[in-house]
GROMACS .gro file of N, CA and C in nm:
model
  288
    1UNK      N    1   0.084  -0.119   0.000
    1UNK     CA    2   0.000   0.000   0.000
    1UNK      C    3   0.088   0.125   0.000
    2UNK      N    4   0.059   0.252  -0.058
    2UNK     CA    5   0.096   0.372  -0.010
    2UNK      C    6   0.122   0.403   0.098
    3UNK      N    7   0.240   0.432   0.130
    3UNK     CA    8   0.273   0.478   0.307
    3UNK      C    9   0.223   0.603   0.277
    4UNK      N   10   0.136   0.659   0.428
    4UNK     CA   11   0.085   0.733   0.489
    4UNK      C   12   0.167   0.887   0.433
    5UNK      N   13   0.138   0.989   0.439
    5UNK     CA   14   0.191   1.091   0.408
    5UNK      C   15   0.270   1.171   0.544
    6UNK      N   16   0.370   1.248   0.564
    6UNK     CA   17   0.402   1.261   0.701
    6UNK      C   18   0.291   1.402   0.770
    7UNK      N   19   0.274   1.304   0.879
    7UNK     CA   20   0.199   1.446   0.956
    7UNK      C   21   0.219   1.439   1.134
    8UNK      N   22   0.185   1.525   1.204
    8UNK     CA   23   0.220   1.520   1.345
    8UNK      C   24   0.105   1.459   1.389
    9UNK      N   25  -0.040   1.482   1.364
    9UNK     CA   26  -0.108   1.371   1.411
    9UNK      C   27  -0.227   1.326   1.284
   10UNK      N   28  -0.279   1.205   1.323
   10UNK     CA   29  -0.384   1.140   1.242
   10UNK      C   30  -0.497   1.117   1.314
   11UNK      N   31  -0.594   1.126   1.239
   11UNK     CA   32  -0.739   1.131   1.261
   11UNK      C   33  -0.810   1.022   1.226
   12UNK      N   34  -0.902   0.932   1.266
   12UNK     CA   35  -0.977   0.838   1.217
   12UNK      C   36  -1.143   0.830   1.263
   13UNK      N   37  -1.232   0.864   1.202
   13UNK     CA   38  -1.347   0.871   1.331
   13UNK      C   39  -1.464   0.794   1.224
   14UNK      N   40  -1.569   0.686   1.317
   14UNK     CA   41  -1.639   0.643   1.226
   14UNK      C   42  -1.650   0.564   1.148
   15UNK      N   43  -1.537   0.473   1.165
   15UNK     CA   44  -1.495   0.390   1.019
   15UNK      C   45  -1.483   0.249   1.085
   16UNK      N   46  -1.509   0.232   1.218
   16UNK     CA   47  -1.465   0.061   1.303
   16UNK      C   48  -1.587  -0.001   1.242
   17UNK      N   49  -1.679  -0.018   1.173
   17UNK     CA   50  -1.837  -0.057   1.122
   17UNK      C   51  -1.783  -0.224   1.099
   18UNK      N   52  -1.671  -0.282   1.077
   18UNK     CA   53  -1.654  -0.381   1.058
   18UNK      C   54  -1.524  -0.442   1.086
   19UNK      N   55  -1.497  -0.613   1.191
   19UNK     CA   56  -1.400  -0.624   1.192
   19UNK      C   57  -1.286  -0.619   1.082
   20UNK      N   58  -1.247  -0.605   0.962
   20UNK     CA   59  -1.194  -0.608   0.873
   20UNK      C   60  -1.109  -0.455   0.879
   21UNK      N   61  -1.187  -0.351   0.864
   21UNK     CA   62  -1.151  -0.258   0.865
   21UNK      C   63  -1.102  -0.166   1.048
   22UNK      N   64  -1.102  -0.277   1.141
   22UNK     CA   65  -1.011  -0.212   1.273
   22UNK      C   66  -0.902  -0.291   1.265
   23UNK      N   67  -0.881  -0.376   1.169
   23UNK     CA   68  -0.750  -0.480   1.171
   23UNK      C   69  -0.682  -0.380   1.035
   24UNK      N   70  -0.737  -0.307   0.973
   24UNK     CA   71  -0.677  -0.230   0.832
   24UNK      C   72  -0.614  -0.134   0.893
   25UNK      N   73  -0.692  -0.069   1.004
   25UNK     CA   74  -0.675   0.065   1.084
   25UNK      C   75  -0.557   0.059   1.154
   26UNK      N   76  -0.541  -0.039   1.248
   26UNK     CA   77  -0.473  -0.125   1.332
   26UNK      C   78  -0.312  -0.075   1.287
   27UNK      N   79  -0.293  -0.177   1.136
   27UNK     CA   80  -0.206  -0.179   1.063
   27UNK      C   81  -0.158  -0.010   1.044
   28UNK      N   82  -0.205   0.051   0.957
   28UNK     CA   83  -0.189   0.183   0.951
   28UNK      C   84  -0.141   0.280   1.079
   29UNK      N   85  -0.195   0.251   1.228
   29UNK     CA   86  -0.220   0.308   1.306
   29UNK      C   87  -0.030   0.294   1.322
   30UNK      N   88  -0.016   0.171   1.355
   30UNK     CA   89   0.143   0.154   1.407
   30UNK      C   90   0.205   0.238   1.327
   31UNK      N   91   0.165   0.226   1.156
   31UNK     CA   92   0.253   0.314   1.067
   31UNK      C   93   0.320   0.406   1.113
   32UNK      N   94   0.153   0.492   1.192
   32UNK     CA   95   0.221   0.629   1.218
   32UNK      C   96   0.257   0.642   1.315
   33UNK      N   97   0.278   0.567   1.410
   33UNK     CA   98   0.312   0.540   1.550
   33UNK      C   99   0.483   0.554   1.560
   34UNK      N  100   0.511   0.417   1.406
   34UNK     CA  101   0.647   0.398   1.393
   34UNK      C  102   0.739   0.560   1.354
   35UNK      N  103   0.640   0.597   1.278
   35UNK     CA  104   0.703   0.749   1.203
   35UNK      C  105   0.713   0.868   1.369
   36UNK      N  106   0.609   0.858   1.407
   36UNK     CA  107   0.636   0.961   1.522
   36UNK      C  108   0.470   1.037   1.529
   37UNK      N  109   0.412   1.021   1.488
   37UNK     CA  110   0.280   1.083   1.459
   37UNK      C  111   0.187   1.054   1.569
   38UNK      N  112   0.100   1.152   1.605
   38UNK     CA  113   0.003   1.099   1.750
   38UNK      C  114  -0.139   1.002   1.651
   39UNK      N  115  -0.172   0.907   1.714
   39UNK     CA  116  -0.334   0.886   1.632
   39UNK      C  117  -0.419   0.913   1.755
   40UNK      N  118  -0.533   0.989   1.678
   40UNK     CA  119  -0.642   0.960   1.774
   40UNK      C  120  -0.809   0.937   1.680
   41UNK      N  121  -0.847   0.821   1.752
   41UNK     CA  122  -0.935   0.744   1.687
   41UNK      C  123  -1.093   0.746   1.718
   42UNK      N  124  -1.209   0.782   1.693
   42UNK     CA  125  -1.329   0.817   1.745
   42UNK      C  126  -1.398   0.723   1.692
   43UNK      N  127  -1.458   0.658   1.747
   43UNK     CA  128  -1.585   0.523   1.731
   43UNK      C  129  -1.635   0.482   1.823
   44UNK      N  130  -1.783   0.505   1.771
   44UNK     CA  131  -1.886   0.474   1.883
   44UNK      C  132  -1.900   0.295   1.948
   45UNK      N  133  -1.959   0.324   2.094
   45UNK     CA  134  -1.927   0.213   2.136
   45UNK      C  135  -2.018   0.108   2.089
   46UNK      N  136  -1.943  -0.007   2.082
   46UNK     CA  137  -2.033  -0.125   2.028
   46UNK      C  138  -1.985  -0.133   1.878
   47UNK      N  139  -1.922  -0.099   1.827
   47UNK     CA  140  -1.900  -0.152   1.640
   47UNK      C  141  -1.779  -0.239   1.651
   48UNK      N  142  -1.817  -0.292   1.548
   48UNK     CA  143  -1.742  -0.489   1.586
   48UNK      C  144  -1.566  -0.447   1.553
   49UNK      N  145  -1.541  -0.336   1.459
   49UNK     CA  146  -1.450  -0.344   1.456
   49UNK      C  147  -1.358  -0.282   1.571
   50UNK      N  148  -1.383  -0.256   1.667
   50UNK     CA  149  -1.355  -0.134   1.777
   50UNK      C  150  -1.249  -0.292   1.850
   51UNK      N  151  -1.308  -0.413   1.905
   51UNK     CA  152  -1.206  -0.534   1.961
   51UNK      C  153  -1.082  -0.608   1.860
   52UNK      N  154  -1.142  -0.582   1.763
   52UNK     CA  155  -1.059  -0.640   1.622
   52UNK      C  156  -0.945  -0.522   1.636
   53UNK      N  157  -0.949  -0.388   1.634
   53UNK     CA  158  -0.859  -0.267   1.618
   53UNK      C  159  -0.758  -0.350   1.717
   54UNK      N  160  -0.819  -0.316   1.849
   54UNK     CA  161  -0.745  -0.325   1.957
   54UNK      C  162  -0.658  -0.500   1.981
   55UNK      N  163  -0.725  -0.597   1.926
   55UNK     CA  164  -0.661  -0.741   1.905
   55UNK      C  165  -0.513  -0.713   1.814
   56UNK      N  166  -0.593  -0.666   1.704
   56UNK     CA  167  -0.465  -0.662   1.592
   56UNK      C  168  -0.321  -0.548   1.621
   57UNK      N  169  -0.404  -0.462   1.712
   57UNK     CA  170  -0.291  -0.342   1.776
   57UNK      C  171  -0.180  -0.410   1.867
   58UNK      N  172  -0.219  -0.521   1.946
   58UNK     CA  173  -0.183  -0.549   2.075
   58UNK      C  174  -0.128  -0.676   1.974
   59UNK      N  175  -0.093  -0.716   1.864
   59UNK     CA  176  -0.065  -0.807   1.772
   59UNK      C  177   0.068  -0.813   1.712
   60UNK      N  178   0.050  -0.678   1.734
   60UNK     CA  179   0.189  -0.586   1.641
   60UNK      C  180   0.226  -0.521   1.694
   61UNK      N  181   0.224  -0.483   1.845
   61UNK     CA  182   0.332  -0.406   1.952
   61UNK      C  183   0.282  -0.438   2.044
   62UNK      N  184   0.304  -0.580   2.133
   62UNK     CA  185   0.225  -0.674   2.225
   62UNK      C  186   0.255  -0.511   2.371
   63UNK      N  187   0.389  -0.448   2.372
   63UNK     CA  188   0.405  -0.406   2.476
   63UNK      C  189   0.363  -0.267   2.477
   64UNK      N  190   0.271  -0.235   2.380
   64UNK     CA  191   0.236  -0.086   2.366
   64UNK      C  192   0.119  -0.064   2.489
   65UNK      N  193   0.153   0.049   2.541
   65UNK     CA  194   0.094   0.111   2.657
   65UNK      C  195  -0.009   0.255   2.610
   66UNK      N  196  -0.141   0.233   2.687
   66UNK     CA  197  -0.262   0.328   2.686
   66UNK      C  198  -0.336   0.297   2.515
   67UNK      N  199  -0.301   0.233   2.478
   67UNK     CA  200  -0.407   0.164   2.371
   67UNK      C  201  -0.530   0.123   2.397
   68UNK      N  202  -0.639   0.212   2.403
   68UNK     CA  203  -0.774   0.159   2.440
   68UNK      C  204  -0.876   0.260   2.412
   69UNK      N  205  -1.046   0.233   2.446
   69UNK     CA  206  -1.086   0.347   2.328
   69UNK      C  207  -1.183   0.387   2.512
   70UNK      N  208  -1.201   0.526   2.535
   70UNK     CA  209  -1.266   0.559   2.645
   70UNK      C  210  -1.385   0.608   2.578
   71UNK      N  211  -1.532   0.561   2.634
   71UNK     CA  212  -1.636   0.580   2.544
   71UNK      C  213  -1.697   0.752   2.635
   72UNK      N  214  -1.739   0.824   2.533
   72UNK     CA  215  -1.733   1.017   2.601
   72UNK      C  216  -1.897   1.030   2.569
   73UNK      N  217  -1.962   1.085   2.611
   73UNK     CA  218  -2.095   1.180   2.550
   73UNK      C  219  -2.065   1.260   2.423
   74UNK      N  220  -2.176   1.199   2.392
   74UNK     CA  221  -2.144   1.293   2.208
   74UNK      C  222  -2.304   1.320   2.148
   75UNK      N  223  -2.220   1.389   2.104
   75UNK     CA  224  -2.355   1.454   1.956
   75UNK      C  225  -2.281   1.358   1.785
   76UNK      N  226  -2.420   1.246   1.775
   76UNK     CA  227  -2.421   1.278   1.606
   76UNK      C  228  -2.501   1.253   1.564
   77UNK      N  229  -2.481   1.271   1.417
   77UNK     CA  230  -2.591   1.295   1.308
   77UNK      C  231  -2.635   1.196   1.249
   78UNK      N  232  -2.795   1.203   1.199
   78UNK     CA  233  -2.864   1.124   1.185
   78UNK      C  234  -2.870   1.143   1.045
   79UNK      N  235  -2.956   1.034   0.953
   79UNK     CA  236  -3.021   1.028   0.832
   79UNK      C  237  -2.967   0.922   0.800
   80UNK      N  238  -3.025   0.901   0.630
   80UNK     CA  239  -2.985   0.790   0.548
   80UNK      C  240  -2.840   0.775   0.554
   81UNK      N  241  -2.829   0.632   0.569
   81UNK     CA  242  -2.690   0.572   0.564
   81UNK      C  243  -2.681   0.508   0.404
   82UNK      N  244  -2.510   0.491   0.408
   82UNK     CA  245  -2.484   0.441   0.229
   82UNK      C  246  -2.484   0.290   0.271
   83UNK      N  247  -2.536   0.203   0.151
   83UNK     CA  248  -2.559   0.051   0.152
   83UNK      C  249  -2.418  -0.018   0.219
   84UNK      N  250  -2.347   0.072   0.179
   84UNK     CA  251  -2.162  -0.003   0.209
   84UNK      C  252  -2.160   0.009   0.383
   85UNK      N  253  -2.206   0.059   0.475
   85UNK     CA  254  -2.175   0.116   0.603
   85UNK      C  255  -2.297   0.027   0.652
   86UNK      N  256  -2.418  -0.014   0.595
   86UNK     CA  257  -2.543  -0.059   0.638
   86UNK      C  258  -2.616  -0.180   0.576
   87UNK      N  259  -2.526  -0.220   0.443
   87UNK     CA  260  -2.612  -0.306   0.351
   87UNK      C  261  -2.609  -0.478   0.383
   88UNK      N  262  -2.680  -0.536   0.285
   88UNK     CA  263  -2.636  -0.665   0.335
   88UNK      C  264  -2.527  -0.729   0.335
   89UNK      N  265  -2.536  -0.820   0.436
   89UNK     CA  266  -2.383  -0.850   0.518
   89UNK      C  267  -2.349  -0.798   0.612
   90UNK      N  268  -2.389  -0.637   0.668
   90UNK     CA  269  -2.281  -0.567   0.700
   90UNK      C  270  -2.296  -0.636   0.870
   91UNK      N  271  -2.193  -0.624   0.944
   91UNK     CA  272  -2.192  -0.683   1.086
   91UNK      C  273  -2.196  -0.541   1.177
   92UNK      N  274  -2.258  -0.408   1.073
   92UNK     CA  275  -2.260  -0.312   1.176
   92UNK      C  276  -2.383  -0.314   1.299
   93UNK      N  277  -2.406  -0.237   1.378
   93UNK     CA  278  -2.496  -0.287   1.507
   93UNK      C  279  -2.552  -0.143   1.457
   94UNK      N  280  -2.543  -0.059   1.378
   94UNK     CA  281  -2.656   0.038   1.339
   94UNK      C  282  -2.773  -0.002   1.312
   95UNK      N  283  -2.889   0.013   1.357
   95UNK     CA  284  -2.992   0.024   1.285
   95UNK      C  285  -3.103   0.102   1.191
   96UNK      N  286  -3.020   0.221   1.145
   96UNK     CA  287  -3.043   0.306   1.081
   96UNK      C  288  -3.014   0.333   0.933
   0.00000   0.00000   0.00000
């Protein structure tokens, strides 16, 4: 894949909807970990990929310290979702 572009920190929010993609994240995440970059990651509690992130994290730097997701009060937004985030198959716990 394309390595990451350099930046001081990375953003990810929204995207754990499936184990597949917190084991993609996972991967990436160390990337920037290895480079020097802060990540910070936002996903609501309960999406399947949120234990998969954290399995595959703790996979690939068994001794990495404060890796974990603290669930906060939030505001978000509602409406139609795209078939890819909601369609069949998907193992998201949205019901919207």
């Amino acid at each position: 894949s394309t390595p990451l572009p350099p930046s001081d920190v990375i953003c990810a929010a929204d995207i754990l909807y499936e184990p597949k993609t917190g084991i993609a994240l996972a991967q990436r995440t160390m990337e920037a970990l290895e480079r020097g970059s802060r990540v910070v990651i936002g996903c609501s509690p309960g999406r399947p990929g949120r234990p998969a992130f954290l399995e595959e994290l703790k996979r690939l730097k068994p001794d990495i310290n404060g890796a974990e997701f603290v669930d906060m009060e939030g505001m978000t937004c509602t409406g139609k979702r795209h078939s890819l985030i909601c369609g069949e198959g998907s193992t998201s716990v949205s019901d919207e």
